[in-house]
CSV table of C-alpha atoms in Angstrom, one decimal:
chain,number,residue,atom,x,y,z
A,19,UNK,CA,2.2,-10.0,-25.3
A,20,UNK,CA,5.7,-8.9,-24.1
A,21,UNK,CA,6.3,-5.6,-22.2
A,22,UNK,CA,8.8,-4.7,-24.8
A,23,UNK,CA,6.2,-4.5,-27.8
A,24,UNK,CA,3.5,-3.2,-25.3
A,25,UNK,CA,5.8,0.0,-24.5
A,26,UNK,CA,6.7,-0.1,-28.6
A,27,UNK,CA,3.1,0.2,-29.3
A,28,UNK,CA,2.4,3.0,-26.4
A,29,UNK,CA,4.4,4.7,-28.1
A,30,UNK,CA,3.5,4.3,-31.5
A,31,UNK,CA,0.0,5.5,-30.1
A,32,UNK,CA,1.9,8.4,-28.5
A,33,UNK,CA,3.4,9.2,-32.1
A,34,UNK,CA,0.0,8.8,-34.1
A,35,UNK,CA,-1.8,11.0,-31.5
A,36,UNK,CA,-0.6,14.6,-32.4
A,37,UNK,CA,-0.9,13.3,-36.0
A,38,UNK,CA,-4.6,12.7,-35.7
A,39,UNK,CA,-5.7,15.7,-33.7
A,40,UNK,CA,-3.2,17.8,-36.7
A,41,UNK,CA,-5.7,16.6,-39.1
A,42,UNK,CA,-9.2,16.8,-36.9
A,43,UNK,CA,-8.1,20.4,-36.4
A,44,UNK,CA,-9.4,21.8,-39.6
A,45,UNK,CA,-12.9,20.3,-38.6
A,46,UNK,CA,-12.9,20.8,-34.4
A,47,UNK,CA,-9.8,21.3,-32.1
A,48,UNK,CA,-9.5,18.3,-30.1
A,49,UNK,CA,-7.1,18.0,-27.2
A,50,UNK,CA,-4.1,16.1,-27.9
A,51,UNK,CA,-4.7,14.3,-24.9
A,52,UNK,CA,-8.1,12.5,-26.0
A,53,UNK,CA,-6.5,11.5,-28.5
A,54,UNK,CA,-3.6,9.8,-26.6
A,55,UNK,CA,-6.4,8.2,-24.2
A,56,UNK,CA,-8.3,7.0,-26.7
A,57,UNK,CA,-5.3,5.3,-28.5
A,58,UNK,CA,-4.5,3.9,-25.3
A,59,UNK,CA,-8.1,2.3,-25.0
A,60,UNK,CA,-8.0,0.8,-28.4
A,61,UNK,CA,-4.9,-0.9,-27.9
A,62,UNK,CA,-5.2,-1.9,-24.5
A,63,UNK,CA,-6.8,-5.5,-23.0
A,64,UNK,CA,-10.3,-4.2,-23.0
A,65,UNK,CA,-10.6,-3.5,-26.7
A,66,UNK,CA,-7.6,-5.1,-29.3
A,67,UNK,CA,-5.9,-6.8,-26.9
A,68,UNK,CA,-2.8,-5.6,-28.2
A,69,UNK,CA,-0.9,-3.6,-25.4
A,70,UNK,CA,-1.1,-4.1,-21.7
A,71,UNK,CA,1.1,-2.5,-18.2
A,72,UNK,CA,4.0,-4.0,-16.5
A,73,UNK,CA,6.6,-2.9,-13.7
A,74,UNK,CA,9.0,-0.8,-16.5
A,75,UNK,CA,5.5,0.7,-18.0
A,76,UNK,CA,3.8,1.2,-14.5
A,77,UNK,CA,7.0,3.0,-13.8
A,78,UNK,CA,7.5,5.3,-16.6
A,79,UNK,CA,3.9,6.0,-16.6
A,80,UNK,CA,4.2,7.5,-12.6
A,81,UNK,CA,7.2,9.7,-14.2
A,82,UNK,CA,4.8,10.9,-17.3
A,83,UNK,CA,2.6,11.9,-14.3
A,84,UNK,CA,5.1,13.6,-11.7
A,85,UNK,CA,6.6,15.7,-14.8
A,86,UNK,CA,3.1,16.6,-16.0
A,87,UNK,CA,3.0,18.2,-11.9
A,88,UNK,CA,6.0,19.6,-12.0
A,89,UNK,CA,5.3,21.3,-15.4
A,90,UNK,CA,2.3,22.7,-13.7
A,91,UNK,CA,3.9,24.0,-10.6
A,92,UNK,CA,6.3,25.5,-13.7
A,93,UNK,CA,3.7,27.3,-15.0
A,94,UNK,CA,2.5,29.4,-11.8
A,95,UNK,CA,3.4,32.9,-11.6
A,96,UNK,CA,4.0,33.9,-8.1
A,97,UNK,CA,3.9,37.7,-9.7
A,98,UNK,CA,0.3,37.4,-11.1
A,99,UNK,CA,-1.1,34.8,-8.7
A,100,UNK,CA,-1.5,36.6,-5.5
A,101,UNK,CA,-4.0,39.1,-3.2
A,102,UNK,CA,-7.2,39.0,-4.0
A,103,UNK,CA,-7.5,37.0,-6.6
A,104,UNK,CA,-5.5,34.2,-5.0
A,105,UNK,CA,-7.6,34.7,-1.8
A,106,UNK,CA,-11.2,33.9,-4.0
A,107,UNK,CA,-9.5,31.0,-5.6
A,108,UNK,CA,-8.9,29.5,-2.4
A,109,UNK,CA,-11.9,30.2,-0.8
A,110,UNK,CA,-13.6,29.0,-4.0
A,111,UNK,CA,-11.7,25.4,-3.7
A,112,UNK,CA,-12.4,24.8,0.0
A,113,UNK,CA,-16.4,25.5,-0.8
A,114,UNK,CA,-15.5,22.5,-3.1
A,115,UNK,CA,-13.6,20.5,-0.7
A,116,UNK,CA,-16.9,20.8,1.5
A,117,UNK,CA,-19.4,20.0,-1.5
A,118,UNK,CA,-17.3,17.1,-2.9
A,119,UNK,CA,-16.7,15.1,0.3
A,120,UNK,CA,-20.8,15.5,1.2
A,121,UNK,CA,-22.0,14.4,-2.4
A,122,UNK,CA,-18.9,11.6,-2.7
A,123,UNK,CA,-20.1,10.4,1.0
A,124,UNK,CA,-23.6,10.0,-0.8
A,125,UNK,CA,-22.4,8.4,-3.7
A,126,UNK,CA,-20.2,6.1,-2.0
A,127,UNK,CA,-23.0,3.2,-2.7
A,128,UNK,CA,-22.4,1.7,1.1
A,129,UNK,CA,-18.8,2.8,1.2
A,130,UNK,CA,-19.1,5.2,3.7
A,131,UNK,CA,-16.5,8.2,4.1
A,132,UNK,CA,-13.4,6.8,2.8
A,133,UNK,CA,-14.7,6.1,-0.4
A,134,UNK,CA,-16.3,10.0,-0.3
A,135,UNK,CA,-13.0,11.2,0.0
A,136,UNK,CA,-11.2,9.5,-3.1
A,137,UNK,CA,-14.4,10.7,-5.0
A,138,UNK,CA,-15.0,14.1,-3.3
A,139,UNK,CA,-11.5,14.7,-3.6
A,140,UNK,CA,-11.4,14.1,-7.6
A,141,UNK,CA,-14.4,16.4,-8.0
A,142,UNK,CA,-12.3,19.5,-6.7
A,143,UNK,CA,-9.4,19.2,-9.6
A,144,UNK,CA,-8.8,20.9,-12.0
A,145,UNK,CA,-6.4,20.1,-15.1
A,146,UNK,CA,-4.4,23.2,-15.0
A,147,UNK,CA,-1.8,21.1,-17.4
A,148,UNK,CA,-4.2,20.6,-19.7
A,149,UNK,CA,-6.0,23.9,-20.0
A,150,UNK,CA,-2.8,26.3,-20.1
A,151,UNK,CA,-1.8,25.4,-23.6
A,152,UNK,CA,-4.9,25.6,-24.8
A,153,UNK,CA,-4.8,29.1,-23.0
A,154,UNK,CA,-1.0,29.6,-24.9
A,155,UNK,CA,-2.3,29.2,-28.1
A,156,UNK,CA,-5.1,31.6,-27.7
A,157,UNK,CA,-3.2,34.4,-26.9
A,158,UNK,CA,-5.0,34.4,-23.4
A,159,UNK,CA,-2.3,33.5,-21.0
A,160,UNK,CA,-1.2,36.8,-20.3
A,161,UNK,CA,-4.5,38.5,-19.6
A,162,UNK,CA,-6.5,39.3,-17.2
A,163,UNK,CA,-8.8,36.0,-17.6
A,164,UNK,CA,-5.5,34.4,-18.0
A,165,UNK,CA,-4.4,35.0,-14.9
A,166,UNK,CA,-7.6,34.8,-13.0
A,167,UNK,CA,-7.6,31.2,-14.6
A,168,UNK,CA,-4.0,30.8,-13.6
A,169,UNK,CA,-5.2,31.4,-9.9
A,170,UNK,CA,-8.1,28.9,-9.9
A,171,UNK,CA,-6.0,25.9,-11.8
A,172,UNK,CA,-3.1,26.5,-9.8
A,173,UNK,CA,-5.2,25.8,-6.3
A,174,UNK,CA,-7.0,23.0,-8.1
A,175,UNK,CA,-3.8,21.5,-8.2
A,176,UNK,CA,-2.0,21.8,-5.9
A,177,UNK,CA,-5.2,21.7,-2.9
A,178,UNK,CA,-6.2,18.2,-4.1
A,179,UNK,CA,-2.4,17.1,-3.7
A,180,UNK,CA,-2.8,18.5,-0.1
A,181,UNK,CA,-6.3,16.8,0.7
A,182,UNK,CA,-4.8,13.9,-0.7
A,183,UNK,CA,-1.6,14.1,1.8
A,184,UNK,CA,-4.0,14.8,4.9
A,185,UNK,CA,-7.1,12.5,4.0
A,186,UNK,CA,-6.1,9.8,2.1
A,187,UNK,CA,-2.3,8.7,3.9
A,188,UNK,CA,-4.2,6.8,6.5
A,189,UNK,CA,-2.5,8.6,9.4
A,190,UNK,CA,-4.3,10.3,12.4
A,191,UNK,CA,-5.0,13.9,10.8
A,192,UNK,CA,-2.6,15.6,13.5
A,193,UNK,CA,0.4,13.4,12.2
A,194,UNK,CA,-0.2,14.3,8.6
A,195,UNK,CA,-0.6,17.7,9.1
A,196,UNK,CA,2.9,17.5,11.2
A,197,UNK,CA,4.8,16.0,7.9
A,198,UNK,CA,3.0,18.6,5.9
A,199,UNK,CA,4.6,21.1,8.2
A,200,UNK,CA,7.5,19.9,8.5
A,201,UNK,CA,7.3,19.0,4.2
A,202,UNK,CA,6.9,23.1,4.1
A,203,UNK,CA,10.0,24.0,6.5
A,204,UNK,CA,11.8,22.0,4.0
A,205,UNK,CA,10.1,23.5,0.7
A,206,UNK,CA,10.6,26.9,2.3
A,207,UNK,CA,14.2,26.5,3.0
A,208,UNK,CA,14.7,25.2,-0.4
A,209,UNK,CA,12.7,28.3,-1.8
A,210,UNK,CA,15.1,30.4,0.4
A,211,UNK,CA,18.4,28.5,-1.2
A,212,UNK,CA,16.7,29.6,-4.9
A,213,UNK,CA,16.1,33.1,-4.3
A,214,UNK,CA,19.5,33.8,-2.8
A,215,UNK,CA,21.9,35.5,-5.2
A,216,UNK,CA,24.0,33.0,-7.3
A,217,UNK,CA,27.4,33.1,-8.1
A,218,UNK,CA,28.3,34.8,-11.8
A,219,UNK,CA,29.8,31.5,-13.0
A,220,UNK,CA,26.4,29.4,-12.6
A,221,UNK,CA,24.8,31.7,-14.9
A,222,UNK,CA,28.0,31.4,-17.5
A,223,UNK,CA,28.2,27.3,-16.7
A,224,UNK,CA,24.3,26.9,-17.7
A,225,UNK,CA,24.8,29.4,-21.4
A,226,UNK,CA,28.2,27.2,-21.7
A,227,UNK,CA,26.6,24.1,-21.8
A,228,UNK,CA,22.9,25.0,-22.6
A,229,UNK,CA,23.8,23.6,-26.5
A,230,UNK,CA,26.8,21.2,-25.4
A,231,UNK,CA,26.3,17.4,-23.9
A,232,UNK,CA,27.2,18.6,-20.4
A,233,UNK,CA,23.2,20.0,-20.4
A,234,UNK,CA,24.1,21.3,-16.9
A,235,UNK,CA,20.6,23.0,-16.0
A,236,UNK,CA,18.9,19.9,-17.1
A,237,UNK,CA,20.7,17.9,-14.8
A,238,UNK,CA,20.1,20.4,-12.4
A,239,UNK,CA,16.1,20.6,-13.0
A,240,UNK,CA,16.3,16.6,-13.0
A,241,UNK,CA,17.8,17.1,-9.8
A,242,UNK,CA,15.5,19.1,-8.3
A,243,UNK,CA,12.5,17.0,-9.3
A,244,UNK,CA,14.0,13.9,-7.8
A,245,UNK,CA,14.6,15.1,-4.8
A,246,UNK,CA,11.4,16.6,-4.3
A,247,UNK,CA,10.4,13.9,-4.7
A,248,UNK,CA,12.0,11.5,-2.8
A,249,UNK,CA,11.9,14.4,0.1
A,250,UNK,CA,7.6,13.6,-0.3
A,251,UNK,CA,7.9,10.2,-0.7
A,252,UNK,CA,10.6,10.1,2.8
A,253,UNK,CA,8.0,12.1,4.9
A,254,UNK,CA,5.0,9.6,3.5
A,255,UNK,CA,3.3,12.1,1.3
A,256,UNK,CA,2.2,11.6,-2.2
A,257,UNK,CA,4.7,12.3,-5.0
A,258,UNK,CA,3.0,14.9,-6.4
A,259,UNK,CA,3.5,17.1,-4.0
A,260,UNK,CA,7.0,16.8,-4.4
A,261,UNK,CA,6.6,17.3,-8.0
A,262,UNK,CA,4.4,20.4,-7.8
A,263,UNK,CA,7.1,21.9,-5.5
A,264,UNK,CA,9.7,20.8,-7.8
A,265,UNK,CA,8.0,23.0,-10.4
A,266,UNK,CA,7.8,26.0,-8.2
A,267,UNK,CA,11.5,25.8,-7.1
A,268,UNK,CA,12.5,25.4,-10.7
A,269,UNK,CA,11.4,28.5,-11.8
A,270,UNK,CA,12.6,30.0,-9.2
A,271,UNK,CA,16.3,29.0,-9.6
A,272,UNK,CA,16.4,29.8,-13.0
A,273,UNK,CA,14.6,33.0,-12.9
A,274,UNK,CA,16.7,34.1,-10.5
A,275,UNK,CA,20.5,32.7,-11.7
A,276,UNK,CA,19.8,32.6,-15.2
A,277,UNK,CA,17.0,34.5,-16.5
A,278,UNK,CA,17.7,34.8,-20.1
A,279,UNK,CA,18.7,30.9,-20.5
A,280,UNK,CA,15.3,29.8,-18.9
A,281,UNK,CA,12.9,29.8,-21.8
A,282,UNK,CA,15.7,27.7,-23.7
A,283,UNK,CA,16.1,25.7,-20.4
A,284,UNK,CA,12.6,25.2,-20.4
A,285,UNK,CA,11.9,24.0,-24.0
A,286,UNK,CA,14.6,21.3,-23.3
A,287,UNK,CA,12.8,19.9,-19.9
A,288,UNK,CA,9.7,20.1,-22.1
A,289,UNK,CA,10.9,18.3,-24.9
A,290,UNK,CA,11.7,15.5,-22.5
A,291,UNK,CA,8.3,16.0,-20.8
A,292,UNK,CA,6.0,16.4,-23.8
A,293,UNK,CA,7.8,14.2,-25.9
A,294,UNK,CA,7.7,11.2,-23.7
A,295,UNK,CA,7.0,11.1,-20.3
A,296,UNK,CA,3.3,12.5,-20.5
A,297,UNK,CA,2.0,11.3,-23.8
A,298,UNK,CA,3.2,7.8,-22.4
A,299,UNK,CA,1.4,8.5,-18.9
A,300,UNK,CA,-2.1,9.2,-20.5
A,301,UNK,CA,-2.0,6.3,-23.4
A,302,UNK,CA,-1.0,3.9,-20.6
A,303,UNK,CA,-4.2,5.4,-18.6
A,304,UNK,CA,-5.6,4.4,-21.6
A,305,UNK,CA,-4.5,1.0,-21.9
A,306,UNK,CA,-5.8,1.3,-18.2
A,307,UNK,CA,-9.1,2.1,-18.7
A,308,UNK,CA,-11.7,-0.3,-17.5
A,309,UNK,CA,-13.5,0.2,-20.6
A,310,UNK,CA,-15.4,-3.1,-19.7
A,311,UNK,CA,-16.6,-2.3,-16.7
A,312,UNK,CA,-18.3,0.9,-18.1
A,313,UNK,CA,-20.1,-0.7,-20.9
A,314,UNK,CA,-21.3,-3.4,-19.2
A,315,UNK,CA,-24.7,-1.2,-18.3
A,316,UNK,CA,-26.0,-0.5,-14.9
A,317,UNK,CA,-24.7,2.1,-12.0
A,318,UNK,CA,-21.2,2.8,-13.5
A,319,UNK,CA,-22.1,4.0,-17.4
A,320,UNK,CA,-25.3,5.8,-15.5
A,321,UNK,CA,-22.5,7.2,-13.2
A,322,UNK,CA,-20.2,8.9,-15.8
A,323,UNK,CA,-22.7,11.8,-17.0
A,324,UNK,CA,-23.6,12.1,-12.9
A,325,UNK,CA,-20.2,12.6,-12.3
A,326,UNK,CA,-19.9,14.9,-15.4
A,327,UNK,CA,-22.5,17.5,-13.8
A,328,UNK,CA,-20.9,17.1,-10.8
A,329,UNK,CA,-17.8,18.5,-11.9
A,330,UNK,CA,-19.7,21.6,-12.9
A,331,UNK,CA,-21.9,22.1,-9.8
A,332,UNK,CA,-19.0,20.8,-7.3
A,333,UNK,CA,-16.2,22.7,-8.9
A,334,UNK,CA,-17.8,25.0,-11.0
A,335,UNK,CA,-20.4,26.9,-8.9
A,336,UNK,CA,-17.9,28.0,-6.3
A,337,UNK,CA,-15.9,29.2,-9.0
A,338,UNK,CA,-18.9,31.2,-10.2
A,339,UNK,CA,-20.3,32.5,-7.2
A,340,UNK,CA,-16.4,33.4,-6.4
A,341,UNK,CA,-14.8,34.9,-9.4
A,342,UNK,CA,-13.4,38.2,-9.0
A,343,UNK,CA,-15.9,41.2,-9.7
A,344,UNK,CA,-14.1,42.7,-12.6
A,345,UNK,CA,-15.1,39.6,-15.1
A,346,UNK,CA,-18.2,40.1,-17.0
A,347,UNK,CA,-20.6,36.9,-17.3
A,348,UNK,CA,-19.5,35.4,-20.3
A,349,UNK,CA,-15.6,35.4,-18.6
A,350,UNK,CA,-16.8,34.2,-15.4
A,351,UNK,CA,-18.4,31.0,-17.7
A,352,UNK,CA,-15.9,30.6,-19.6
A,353,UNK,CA,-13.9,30.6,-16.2
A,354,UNK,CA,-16.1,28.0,-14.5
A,355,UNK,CA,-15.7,26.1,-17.9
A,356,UNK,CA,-11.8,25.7,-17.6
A,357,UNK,CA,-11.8,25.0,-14.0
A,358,UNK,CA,-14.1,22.2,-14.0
A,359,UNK,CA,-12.5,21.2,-16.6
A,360,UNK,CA,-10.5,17.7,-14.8
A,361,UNK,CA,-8.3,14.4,-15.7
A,362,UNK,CA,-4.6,14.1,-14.9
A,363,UNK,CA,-5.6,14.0,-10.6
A,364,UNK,CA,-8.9,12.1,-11.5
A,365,UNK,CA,-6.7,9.4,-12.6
A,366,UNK,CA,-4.2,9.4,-10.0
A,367,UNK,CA,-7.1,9.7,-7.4
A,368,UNK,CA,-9.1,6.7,-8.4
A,369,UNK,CA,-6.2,4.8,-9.4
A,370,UNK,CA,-5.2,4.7,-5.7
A,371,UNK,CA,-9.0,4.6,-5.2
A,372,UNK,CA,-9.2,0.9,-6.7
A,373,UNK,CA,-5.9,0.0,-5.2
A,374,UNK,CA,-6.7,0.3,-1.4
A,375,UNK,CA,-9.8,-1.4,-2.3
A,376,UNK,CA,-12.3,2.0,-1.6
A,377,UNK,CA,-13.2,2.5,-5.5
A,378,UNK,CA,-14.8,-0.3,-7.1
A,379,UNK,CA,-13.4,-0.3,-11.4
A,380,UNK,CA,-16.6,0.8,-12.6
A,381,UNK,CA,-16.9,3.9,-10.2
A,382,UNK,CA,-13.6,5.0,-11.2
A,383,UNK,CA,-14.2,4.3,-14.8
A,384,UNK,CA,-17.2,6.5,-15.0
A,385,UNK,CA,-14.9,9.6,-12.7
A,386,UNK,CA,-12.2,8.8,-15.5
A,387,UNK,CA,-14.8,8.7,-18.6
A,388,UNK,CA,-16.1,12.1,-16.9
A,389,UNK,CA,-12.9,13.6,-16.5
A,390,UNK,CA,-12.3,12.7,-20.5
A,391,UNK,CA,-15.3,14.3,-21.5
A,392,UNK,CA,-14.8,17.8,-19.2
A,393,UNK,CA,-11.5,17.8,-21.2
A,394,UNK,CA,-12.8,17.5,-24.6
A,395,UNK,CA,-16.2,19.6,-24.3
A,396,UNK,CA,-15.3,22.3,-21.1
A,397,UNK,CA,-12.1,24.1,-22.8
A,398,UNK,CA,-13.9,24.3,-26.7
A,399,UNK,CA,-16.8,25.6,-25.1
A,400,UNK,CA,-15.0,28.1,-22.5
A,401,UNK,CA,-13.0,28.8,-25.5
A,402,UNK,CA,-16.0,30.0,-27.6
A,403,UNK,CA,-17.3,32.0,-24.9
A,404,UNK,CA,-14.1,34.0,-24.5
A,405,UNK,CA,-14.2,34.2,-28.2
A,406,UNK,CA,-17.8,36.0,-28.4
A,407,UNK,CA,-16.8,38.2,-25.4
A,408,UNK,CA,-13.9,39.6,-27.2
A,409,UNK,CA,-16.2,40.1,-30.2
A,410,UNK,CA,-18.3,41.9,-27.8
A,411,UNK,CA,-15.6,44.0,-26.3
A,412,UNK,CA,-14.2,45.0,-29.4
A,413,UNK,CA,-17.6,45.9,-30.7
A,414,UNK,CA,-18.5,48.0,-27.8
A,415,UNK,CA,-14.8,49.6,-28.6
A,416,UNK,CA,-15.9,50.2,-32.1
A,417,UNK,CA,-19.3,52.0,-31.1
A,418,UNK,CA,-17.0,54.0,-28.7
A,419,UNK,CA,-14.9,55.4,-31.1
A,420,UNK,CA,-17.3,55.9,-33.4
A,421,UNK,CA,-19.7,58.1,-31.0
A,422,UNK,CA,-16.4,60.0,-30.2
A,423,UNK,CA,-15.4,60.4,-33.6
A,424,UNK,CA,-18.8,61.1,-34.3
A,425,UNK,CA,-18.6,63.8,-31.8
């Protein structure tokens, strides 16, 4: 079938995917994005037959996933994420790092280190893209859980994109840690340019044209993201990097030239983001999916709840044994919940994975069928934890009051 109906039926799937989880939601709040997946399965050459990837897809389906990064790197909040909390979340990830490359060494079935890292590497993410909306729309963002979360998503992030840069490029370690440094002279200058006062016309020039066709702080964010970008890509590192960084800077600029057009700024790159780019990047992961491979019995559908656990031992126990003091138990699961809680890197990871020949289909099926499953299950059950400890909170108010009134 043509590319041209194959990218008319992504996004057909990408339409019908928000329409479905609308109507589930009465019954059980699935995540949009399982929904997209799923479409993308259904549709794809392992299932209908209907839909399969080209050079134009491929393409559009990389941008889906560098905006999704840069969205992320968007979100962080250099004013909450800091000191001590930043400090655990950090420490937290590198216990990770440690755990996932021994037990993706011992699962690399004969492949021997480098196929430990692509899977070792997958098991420290966390979806931090996926799990802040679902934060949004609980009212949790800005609390103190919220921002705790914040901490541990951000560096589940942003360190697999670093591993990723230092273990994965192929380079001797020294040289990659040399065009990481030098990458971070360049981010730092940049984040230097963005935090030096702007001129009183940029702020007038982006409210001018914030409603006209000019869109000049859209261009400007597209600008940003692109050279980011190509800055990463230049100095051999992995896009994503450049796109996380392209987040951070964004914020930055417009927080500090135009604070009161940035929400509106914002919703716009969204709307480009959300609308298209990042529904199309997980249907085509989707249409990806080696649904085959995983169903065909044996080590790779045995795999997938392995690699589920793993996620939650791996990821989630450092997170545990971690966590700041001041949660109570049912935040601090709820919080190892949401940070094992792992897709958008698990796909980039293993798709590279299976191209440099390290990660045989089924193996990254199961990470990928894992990764699906953390985001549909982890977030509705951290979700109902936080819920019950509120209840609890605000009952232990009540008594409070009560004995005082009482009093």
């Amino acid at each position: 079938m043509g590319h041209s109906v194959s990218l008319i039926l992504i996004m057909a799937a990408a339409v019908l995917a928000p329409l479905l989880a609308y109507g589930v939601a009465r019954f059980l709040p699935v995540p949009l994005v399982i929904f997209e997946i799923l479409l993308g399965v259904l549709i794809g050459p392992y299932a209908l037959g209907w839909a399969n990837t080209g050079e134009v897809i491929d393409t559009l389906s990389q941008l889906g996933l560098a905006m999704l990064i840069f969205l992320a790197g968007y979100e962080i909040r250099f004013d909450r994420v800091k000191g001590d909390t930043l400090t655990r979340s950090v420490a937290a990830w590198l216990v990770s790092l440690a755990l996932g490359l021994a037990v993706g060494t011992l699962l690399a079935h004969g492949g021997g280190f480098g196929k430990g890292v692509y899977v070792g590497t997958a098991l420290t993410s966390t979806a931090l893209g996926a799990i802040l909306p679902m934060l949004r729309d609980a009212g949790d963002l800005g609390s103190r859980f919220g921002t705790v979360t914040m901490a541990v998503g951000s560096v589940g992030e942003f360190g697999p994109v670093i591993a990723m840069a230092l273990l994965l490029s192929g380079r001797a370690p020294a040289r990659s840690a040399a065009l990481l440094a030098a990458f971070g002279v360049l981010t730092a200058a940049a984040v230097f340019w963005a935090l030096r006062p702007k001129p009183p016309w940029f702020a007038k020039v982006v409210a001018k044209t914030l409603h006209s066709s000019a869109q000049f702080a859209v261009r400007l964010v597209a600008l940003i993201l692109v050279a980011m970008l190509g800055l990463a890509q230049a100095l051999g590192l992995d896009i994503l990097l450049g796109a996380f960084a392209a987040g951070l800077l964004t914020r930055l600029v417009l927080n500090g030239a135009a604070p009161e057009s940035g929400e509106d700024v914002l919703a716009k790159v969204e709307a480009m983001g959300f609308g298209f780019l990042v529904p199309l990047f997980y249907v085509v992961t989707g249409v990806q999916f080696d649904l085959g491979a995983l169903l065909s019995g044996g080590r790779p559908l045995l795999l997938l709840p392995v690699f589920l656990l793993l996620f939650l031992l791996v990821r989630g126990l450092p997170i545990r044994l971690l966590a700041p003091r001041d949660l109570g138990g049912r935040d601090r699961s709820a919080l190892v919940l949401f940070g094992s809680t792992a897709l958008p890197l698990v796909v980039a990871i293993t798709t590279l994975g299976v191209q440099d020949g390290q990660v045989e289909p089924g193996e990254a099926a199961a990470l990928v069928g894992a990764g699906m499953v953390s985001v549909l299950v982890f977030p509705l059950l951290a979700l109902r934890l936080r819920g019950r400890a509120g209840a609890a909170r605000g009952s232990a108010a009540a008594e409070r009051t009560g004995a005082s009134e009482s009093w």
